Coordinates of C-alpha atoms and ligand atoms in Angstrom, one line a residue:
M1 CA 90.3 123.4 90.9
K2 CA 90.7 121.1 87.9
I3 CA 91.1 117.4 88.4
G4 CA 92.4 115.0 85.7
I5 CA 91.1 111.4 86.0
L6 CA 92.6 108.3 84.5
T7 CA 91.7 104.6 84.4
S8 CA 94.7 102.3 84.0
G9 CA 95.5 98.6 83.8
G10 CA 93.0 95.8 83.1
D11 CA 89.4 97.2 83.0
C12 CA 87.0 96.4 85.7
P13 CA 83.2 96.8 86.2
G14 CA 82.7 99.9 88.3
L15 CA 85.3 102.2 86.7
N16 CA 82.6 104.4 85.2
A17 CA 80.8 104.5 88.5
V18 CA 84.0 106.0 90.1
I19 CA 84.2 108.6 87.4
R20 CA 80.5 109.5 87.9
G21 CA 80.8 109.6 91.7
S22 CA 83.8 112.0 91.4
V23 CA 82.3 114.3 88.8
L24 CA 79.0 114.6 90.7
K25 CA 80.6 115.2 94.0
G26 CA 83.1 117.7 92.6
V27 CA 80.6 119.7 90.6
I28 CA 77.9 119.7 93.4
S29 CA 80.1 120.2 96.5
Y30 CA 83.2 122.1 95.2
D31 CA 82.4 123.5 91.8
T32 CA 85.4 121.5 90.5
E33 CA 86.2 121.1 86.8
F34 CA 87.2 117.7 85.4
V35 CA 89.1 116.3 82.4
G36 CA 90.0 112.7 81.5
F37 CA 93.3 111.3 80.3
R38 CA 92.5 108.8 77.6
N39 CA 93.8 105.3 77.9
G40 CA 95.4 105.5 81.3
W41 CA 99.0 106.8 81.8
R42 CA 99.3 106.9 78.0
G43 CA 96.9 109.9 77.9
V44 CA 99.2 111.6 80.5
V45 CA 102.4 110.9 78.6
E46 CA 100.8 111.8 75.2
E47 CA 98.7 114.7 76.5
D48 CA 95.6 113.1 75.2
I49 CA 93.0 114.9 77.3
V50 CA 89.2 115.2 77.0
P51 CA 86.8 117.4 79.1
I52 CA 84.3 115.7 81.3
V53 CA 81.2 117.6 82.3
R54 CA 78.2 116.6 84.4
H55 CA 76.2 115.6 81.3
D56 CA 78.9 113.1 80.3
V57 CA 78.4 110.9 83.4
R58 CA 74.6 110.6 83.2
G59 CA 73.6 106.9 83.6
L60 CA 77.2 105.9 83.9
A61 CA 77.0 103.9 87.2
K62 CA 75.7 100.8 85.5
Q63 CA 77.9 100.9 82.5
G64 CA 80.8 98.3 82.3
G65 CA 84.3 99.1 81.0
T66 CA 85.6 102.6 81.1
I67 CA 84.6 105.6 79.0
L68 CA 88.2 106.9 79.2
G69 CA 89.8 103.7 77.9
S70 CA 92.7 101.9 79.5
S71 CA 96.3 100.8 78.8
R72 CA 99.2 99.3 80.6
T73 CA 101.5 102.2 79.7
N74 CA 104.2 103.1 82.3
P75 CA 104.3 106.9 83.0
F76 CA 108.0 106.9 83.4
E77 CA 108.5 105.9 79.8
G78 CA 108.0 107.7 76.5
E79 CA 108.7 111.3 75.4
G80 CA 106.3 112.9 77.8
G81 CA 107.1 110.5 80.7
G82 CA 108.7 111.1 84.0
P83 CA 107.6 113.6 86.8
E84 CA 109.2 116.7 85.2
K85 CA 107.5 116.4 81.9
I86 CA 104.2 115.4 83.5
Q87 CA 104.3 118.4 85.8
E88 CA 104.9 120.7 82.7
M89 CA 101.9 119.0 81.0
L90 CA 99.7 119.6 84.0
D91 CA 100.7 123.2 84.2
R92 CA 100.1 123.7 80.5
N93 CA 96.6 122.4 80.9
G94 CA 95.8 124.1 84.2
I95 CA 95.3 120.7 85.9
D96 CA 95.8 120.8 89.6
A97 CA 95.7 117.1 90.5
I98 CA 95.5 113.5 89.0
V99 CA 93.1 110.9 90.2
A100 CA 94.6 107.5 89.2
I101 CA 92.2 104.6 89.3
G102 CA 94.1 101.3 89.0
G103 CA 95.7 98.3 90.5
E104 CA 99.1 97.4 91.9
G105 CA 101.0 98.7 88.8
T106 CA 99.1 101.9 88.4
L107 CA 99.3 102.8 92.1
T108 CA 103.0 102.0 92.3
A109 CA 103.6 104.4 89.4
A110 CA 101.4 107.0 91.1
R111 CA 103.3 106.7 94.3
R112 CA 106.7 107.1 92.5
L113 CA 105.4 110.2 90.7
Y114 CA 104.5 111.7 94.0
D115 CA 107.7 110.6 95.8
E116 CA 110.1 111.5 93.1
G117 CA 108.5 114.5 91.5
G118 CA 105.8 115.8 94.0
I119 CA 103.1 115.2 91.4
K120 CA 99.7 115.8 93.1
V121 CA 98.2 112.4 92.7
I122 CA 95.6 110.3 94.7
G123 CA 94.8 106.7 94.0
V124 CA 91.6 104.7 93.8
P125 CA 92.1 100.9 94.1
K126 CA 90.7 98.8 91.3
T127 CA 91.0 95.0 90.7
I128 CA 88.6 92.2 90.0
D129 CA 91.1 89.8 91.7
N130 CA 90.7 91.6 95.1
D131 CA 94.5 91.2 95.5
L132 CA 95.2 94.8 96.7
A133 CA 96.3 95.2 100.3
A134 CA 94.9 98.1 102.5
T135 CA 91.4 97.8 101.2
D136 CA 88.9 95.2 102.5
Y137 CA 87.3 94.8 99.0
S138 CA 87.8 96.4 95.6
F139 CA 85.0 97.1 93.2
G140 CA 84.7 94.6 90.3
F141 CA 85.4 91.7 92.6
D142 CA 81.7 91.2 93.5
T143 CA 80.7 91.4 89.8
A144 CA 83.4 88.8 88.8
V145 CA 82.2 86.4 91.6
Q146 CA 78.6 86.8 90.5
I147 CA 79.5 86.0 86.9
A148 CA 81.7 83.0 88.0
T149 CA 78.9 81.7 90.3
E150 CA 76.4 81.9 87.4
A151 CA 78.8 79.9 85.3
I152 CA 79.1 77.2 88.0
D153 CA 75.3 77.0 88.3
R154 CA 75.1 76.5 84.5
L155 CA 77.9 74.0 84.4
R156 CA 76.2 71.9 87.1
T157 CA 73.1 71.1 85.1
T158 CA 75.0 69.9 82.0
A159 CA 77.5 68.1 84.3
D160 CA 74.6 66.3 86.0
S161 CA 73.0 65.3 82.7
H162 CA 76.2 63.6 81.5
G163 CA 77.7 62.5 84.8
R164 CA 80.9 64.5 83.9
C165 CA 83.5 66.3 85.9
M166 CA 83.5 70.0 85.1
V167 CA 86.6 72.1 85.7
L168 CA 86.0 75.9 85.6
E169 CA 88.9 78.3 85.4
V170 CA 88.5 81.8 86.7
M171 CA 90.8 84.8 86.9
G172 CA 93.4 85.2 89.7
R173 CA 97.0 85.3 88.6
H174 CA 98.4 85.6 92.1
V175 CA 95.5 85.1 94.5
G176 CA 92.4 82.9 94.6
W177 CA 89.7 85.2 95.9
I178 CA 87.4 84.8 92.9
A179 CA 87.8 81.0 92.9
L180 CA 87.2 80.8 96.7
H181 CA 84.1 83.0 96.7
S182 CA 82.5 81.7 93.5
G183 CA 83.4 78.1 94.5
M184 CA 81.7 78.5 97.9
A185 CA 78.7 80.2 96.5
G186 CA 78.3 77.6 93.7
G187 CA 79.0 74.6 95.9
A188 CA 82.2 73.4 94.1
H189 CA 83.6 70.1 95.3
A190 CA 87.2 71.4 95.0
I191 CA 88.7 74.9 94.9
L192 CA 92.3 75.2 93.6
I193 CA 94.1 78.5 94.2
P194 CA 97.6 79.9 93.9
E195 CA 98.1 80.2 97.7
Q196 CA 97.4 76.4 98.2
P197 CA 99.3 74.1 95.8
Q198 CA 97.8 70.6 95.7
S199 CA 98.7 67.2 94.2
I200 CA 96.8 65.6 91.4
E201 CA 96.2 62.6 93.8
Q202 CA 94.4 64.9 96.2
I203 CA 92.3 66.5 93.5
A204 CA 91.4 63.0 92.1
E205 CA 90.5 61.9 95.7
W206 CA 88.0 64.8 96.1
V207 CA 86.6 64.1 92.6
E208 CA 86.2 60.4 93.2
S209 CA 84.4 60.9 96.6
V210 CA 81.8 63.0 94.8
R211 CA 81.4 60.4 92.1
D212 CA 81.0 57.7 94.7
R213 CA 78.1 59.7 96.2
G214 CA 76.4 59.7 92.8
R215 CA 77.1 63.4 92.0
A216 CA 78.9 65.1 89.1
P217 CA 82.1 66.7 90.4
L218 CA 82.7 70.4 89.9
V219 CA 86.2 71.9 90.3
V220 CA 86.9 75.6 90.3
V221 CA 90.5 76.6 89.6
A222 CA 92.2 80.0 89.7
E223 CA 94.4 80.7 86.6
G224 CA 97.5 81.0 88.8
F225 CA 97.1 77.6 90.5
K226 CA 100.2 75.3 90.5
F227 CA 100.6 71.7 91.5
D228 CA 102.7 71.0 94.6
D229 CA 104.6 68.4 92.6
M230 CA 105.7 70.2 89.4
A231 CA 107.5 67.0 88.2
E232 CA 104.1 65.3 88.0
A233 CA 102.7 68.2 85.9
H234 CA 105.7 68.3 83.7
S235 CA 105.3 64.6 83.0
H236 CA 102.1 65.5 81.3
K237 CA 104.1 68.0 79.2
G238 CA 101.5 70.6 80.0
L239 CA 103.6 73.3 81.5
D240 CA 106.4 75.5 80.1
A241 CA 109.6 76.4 81.8
F242 CA 107.8 79.1 83.8
N243 CA 105.2 76.5 85.1
R244 CA 102.5 78.0 82.8
P245 CA 100.2 75.8 80.9
R246 CA 101.5 75.3 77.3
L247 CA 98.1 75.4 75.6
G248 CA 95.0 77.1 76.9
G249 CA 94.5 77.6 80.6
I250 CA 95.3 75.5 83.7
A251 CA 91.8 74.0 83.5
E252 CA 92.7 72.4 80.2
L253 CA 95.6 70.7 81.8
I254 CA 93.8 69.5 84.9
A255 CA 90.6 68.1 83.2
P256 CA 92.5 65.4 81.2
M257 CA 94.6 64.6 84.3
I258 CA 91.5 64.0 86.3
E259 CA 90.0 61.9 83.5
E260 CA 93.1 59.8 83.3
R261 CA 93.3 59.2 87.1
T262 CA 89.6 58.7 87.8
G263 CA 88.1 57.4 84.6
I264 CA 85.4 60.2 84.9
E265 CA 84.8 62.0 81.6
S266 CA 86.0 65.6 82.3
R267 CA 85.6 68.9 80.5
A268 CA 87.3 72.3 80.9
T269 CA 85.8 75.7 80.7
V270 CA 87.9 78.9 80.8
L271 CA 85.7 81.8 81.8
G272 CA 88.3 84.4 80.7
H273 CA 87.3 88.1 80.1
I274 CA 83.6 87.4 80.4
Q275 CA 84.1 87.8 84.2
R276 CA 85.4 91.3 83.6
G277 CA 82.8 92.6 81.2
G278 CA 79.3 93.9 81.5
E279 CA 77.4 95.8 84.1
P280 CA 78.7 96.0 87.7
T281 CA 76.6 94.5 90.6
A282 CA 74.7 96.9 92.9
F283 CA 77.4 96.3 95.5
D284 CA 80.2 97.3 93.1
R285 CA 78.3 100.4 91.9
V286 CA 77.8 101.7 95.4
L287 CA 81.4 101.0 96.5
A288 CA 82.8 102.6 93.3
T289 CA 80.6 105.6 93.6
R290 CA 81.6 106.1 97.3
L291 CA 85.3 105.8 96.4
G292 CA 84.8 108.3 93.5
M293 CA 83.2 110.8 95.9
A294 CA 85.8 110.3 98.6
V295 CA 88.7 110.8 96.3
V296 CA 87.4 114.3 95.5
D297 CA 87.3 115.1 99.2
A298 CA 90.9 113.8 99.5
V299 CA 92.0 116.1 96.6
H300 CA 90.4 119.1 98.3
D301 CA 92.1 118.1 101.5
G302 CA 95.5 117.9 99.7
A303 CA 96.1 114.2 100.7
W304 CA 98.7 113.7 98.0
G305 CA 100.3 110.3 97.6
S306 CA 97.3 108.7 99.3
M307 CA 94.6 106.2 98.3
V308 CA 91.0 106.0 99.2
T309 CA 90.0 102.6 100.7
L310 CA 87.2 100.5 102.1
R311 CA 87.7 99.6 105.8
G312 CA 84.7 97.7 107.2
T313 CA 81.9 99.8 105.9
D314 CA 83.8 103.1 106.0
I315 CA 85.7 104.8 103.2
E316 CA 89.1 105.9 104.6
T317 CA 92.4 107.4 103.2
V318 CA 95.7 105.5 103.5
S319 CA 99.1 106.1 102.1
I320 CA 99.6 104.4 98.7
A321 CA 102.8 103.0 100.1
D322 CA 100.7 100.8 102.5
A323 CA 98.7 99.4 99.6
V324 CA 101.4 98.3 97.2
G325 CA 104.2 95.8 97.5
T326 CA 102.2 93.2 99.5
L327 CA 99.3 91.3 98.0
N328 CA 96.1 90.5 99.7
R329 CA 96.2 86.7 99.6
V330 CA 93.6 84.2 100.8
P331 CA 94.6 83.3 104.4
Q332 CA 94.9 79.7 105.5
S333 CA 91.9 80.0 107.7
R334 CA 89.6 81.0 104.8
Y335 CA 90.8 78.0 102.7
D336 CA 90.4 75.6 105.6
E337 CA 86.9 76.8 106.1
A338 CA 86.0 76.2 102.5
K339 CA 87.8 72.9 102.4
I340 CA 85.4 71.3 104.9
L341 CA 82.9 71.4 102.0
F342 CA 85.2 69.7 99.4
G343 CA 84.8 66.1 98.1
Ligands
F6P401 O1 94.6 91.7 87.0 C1 93.3 91.5 86.6 C2 93.3 90.4 85.6 O2 91.9 90.3 85.3 C3 93.9 89.0 86.0 O3 93.1 88.2 86.8 C4 94.2 88.4 84.6 O4 95.3 87.5 84.7 C5 94.6 89.6 83.8 O5 93.9 90.7 84.4 C6 94.3 89.5 82.4 O6 94.9 90.6 81.8 P1 94.6 91.0 80.2 O7 93.3 91.6 80.1 O8 95.7 92.0 79.9 O9 94.7 89.7 79.4

């Protein structure tokens, strides 16, 4: 049995731990051979394949990024794209199955390849945003929360020294899990997430109540947050026609609005790709390793079109169809719980 592994979409701490988990499990338990497709689906379409042996995964659990590289290539595009060409490529190289490690886009493509062409593919969920349905947590999320929490702790000392309001922007295009968890862990006075639009009046009220208690206000905002009153935001000429900040991130729009309304000097920090880089936390290493091992079992069971997933503390297998199409959003109850601590 020969398995081809790929990592696709935005990188994520823990990808290398999945590769290591798979290779060790495959070599030790099944005498499986492994190859890697370089740069995600691009390696599949362009037949860019490298061997992976046990020696290659030594010490890899703690290494950030992905040794295979990544891209956002669509496997249905390009000369070698589409299920027929891909099956020919797999046959030519003696590859029996593909393990696709990726988020919503990668898994949707994997499912289509299986549904439309019978490609033997199994998915492993990956996202720092924790926005994938059908898994309780995805690896990379814990690391991102840890990094964002450290940033909040650091911002707090400089905020206190100057009596400033700090606005920290974290990742989360569609969901606010990183903002919610880091904001709770770091004791933020307001958490702004895509699932819960707010008015600038409400944000200013939270900030002022913190100032009135003699504290320096700290606001955490997910990059996908939007005001509930877009007219108000447009009046600041900060958003484009798609409601995206014109310059910089949403934090750079909100900080001056807070300053204008409250008179509190405000600063914006955009954490950006720092929260996706570096070593994964121990939690993410363990989760990624377990998923990597489980996907090899799934391959040997012939569970094509499925995805390995975390349910409670168990690793299970679900259909990829159950994991794509719906996002794992922050529920109202979790936001209400955090909101008690605002202001
Ligand atoms: O989907 C993960 C994510 O980290 C998002 O939170 C963020 O919006 C996006 O990737 C950034 O993508 P890129 O690395 O392509 O700029």
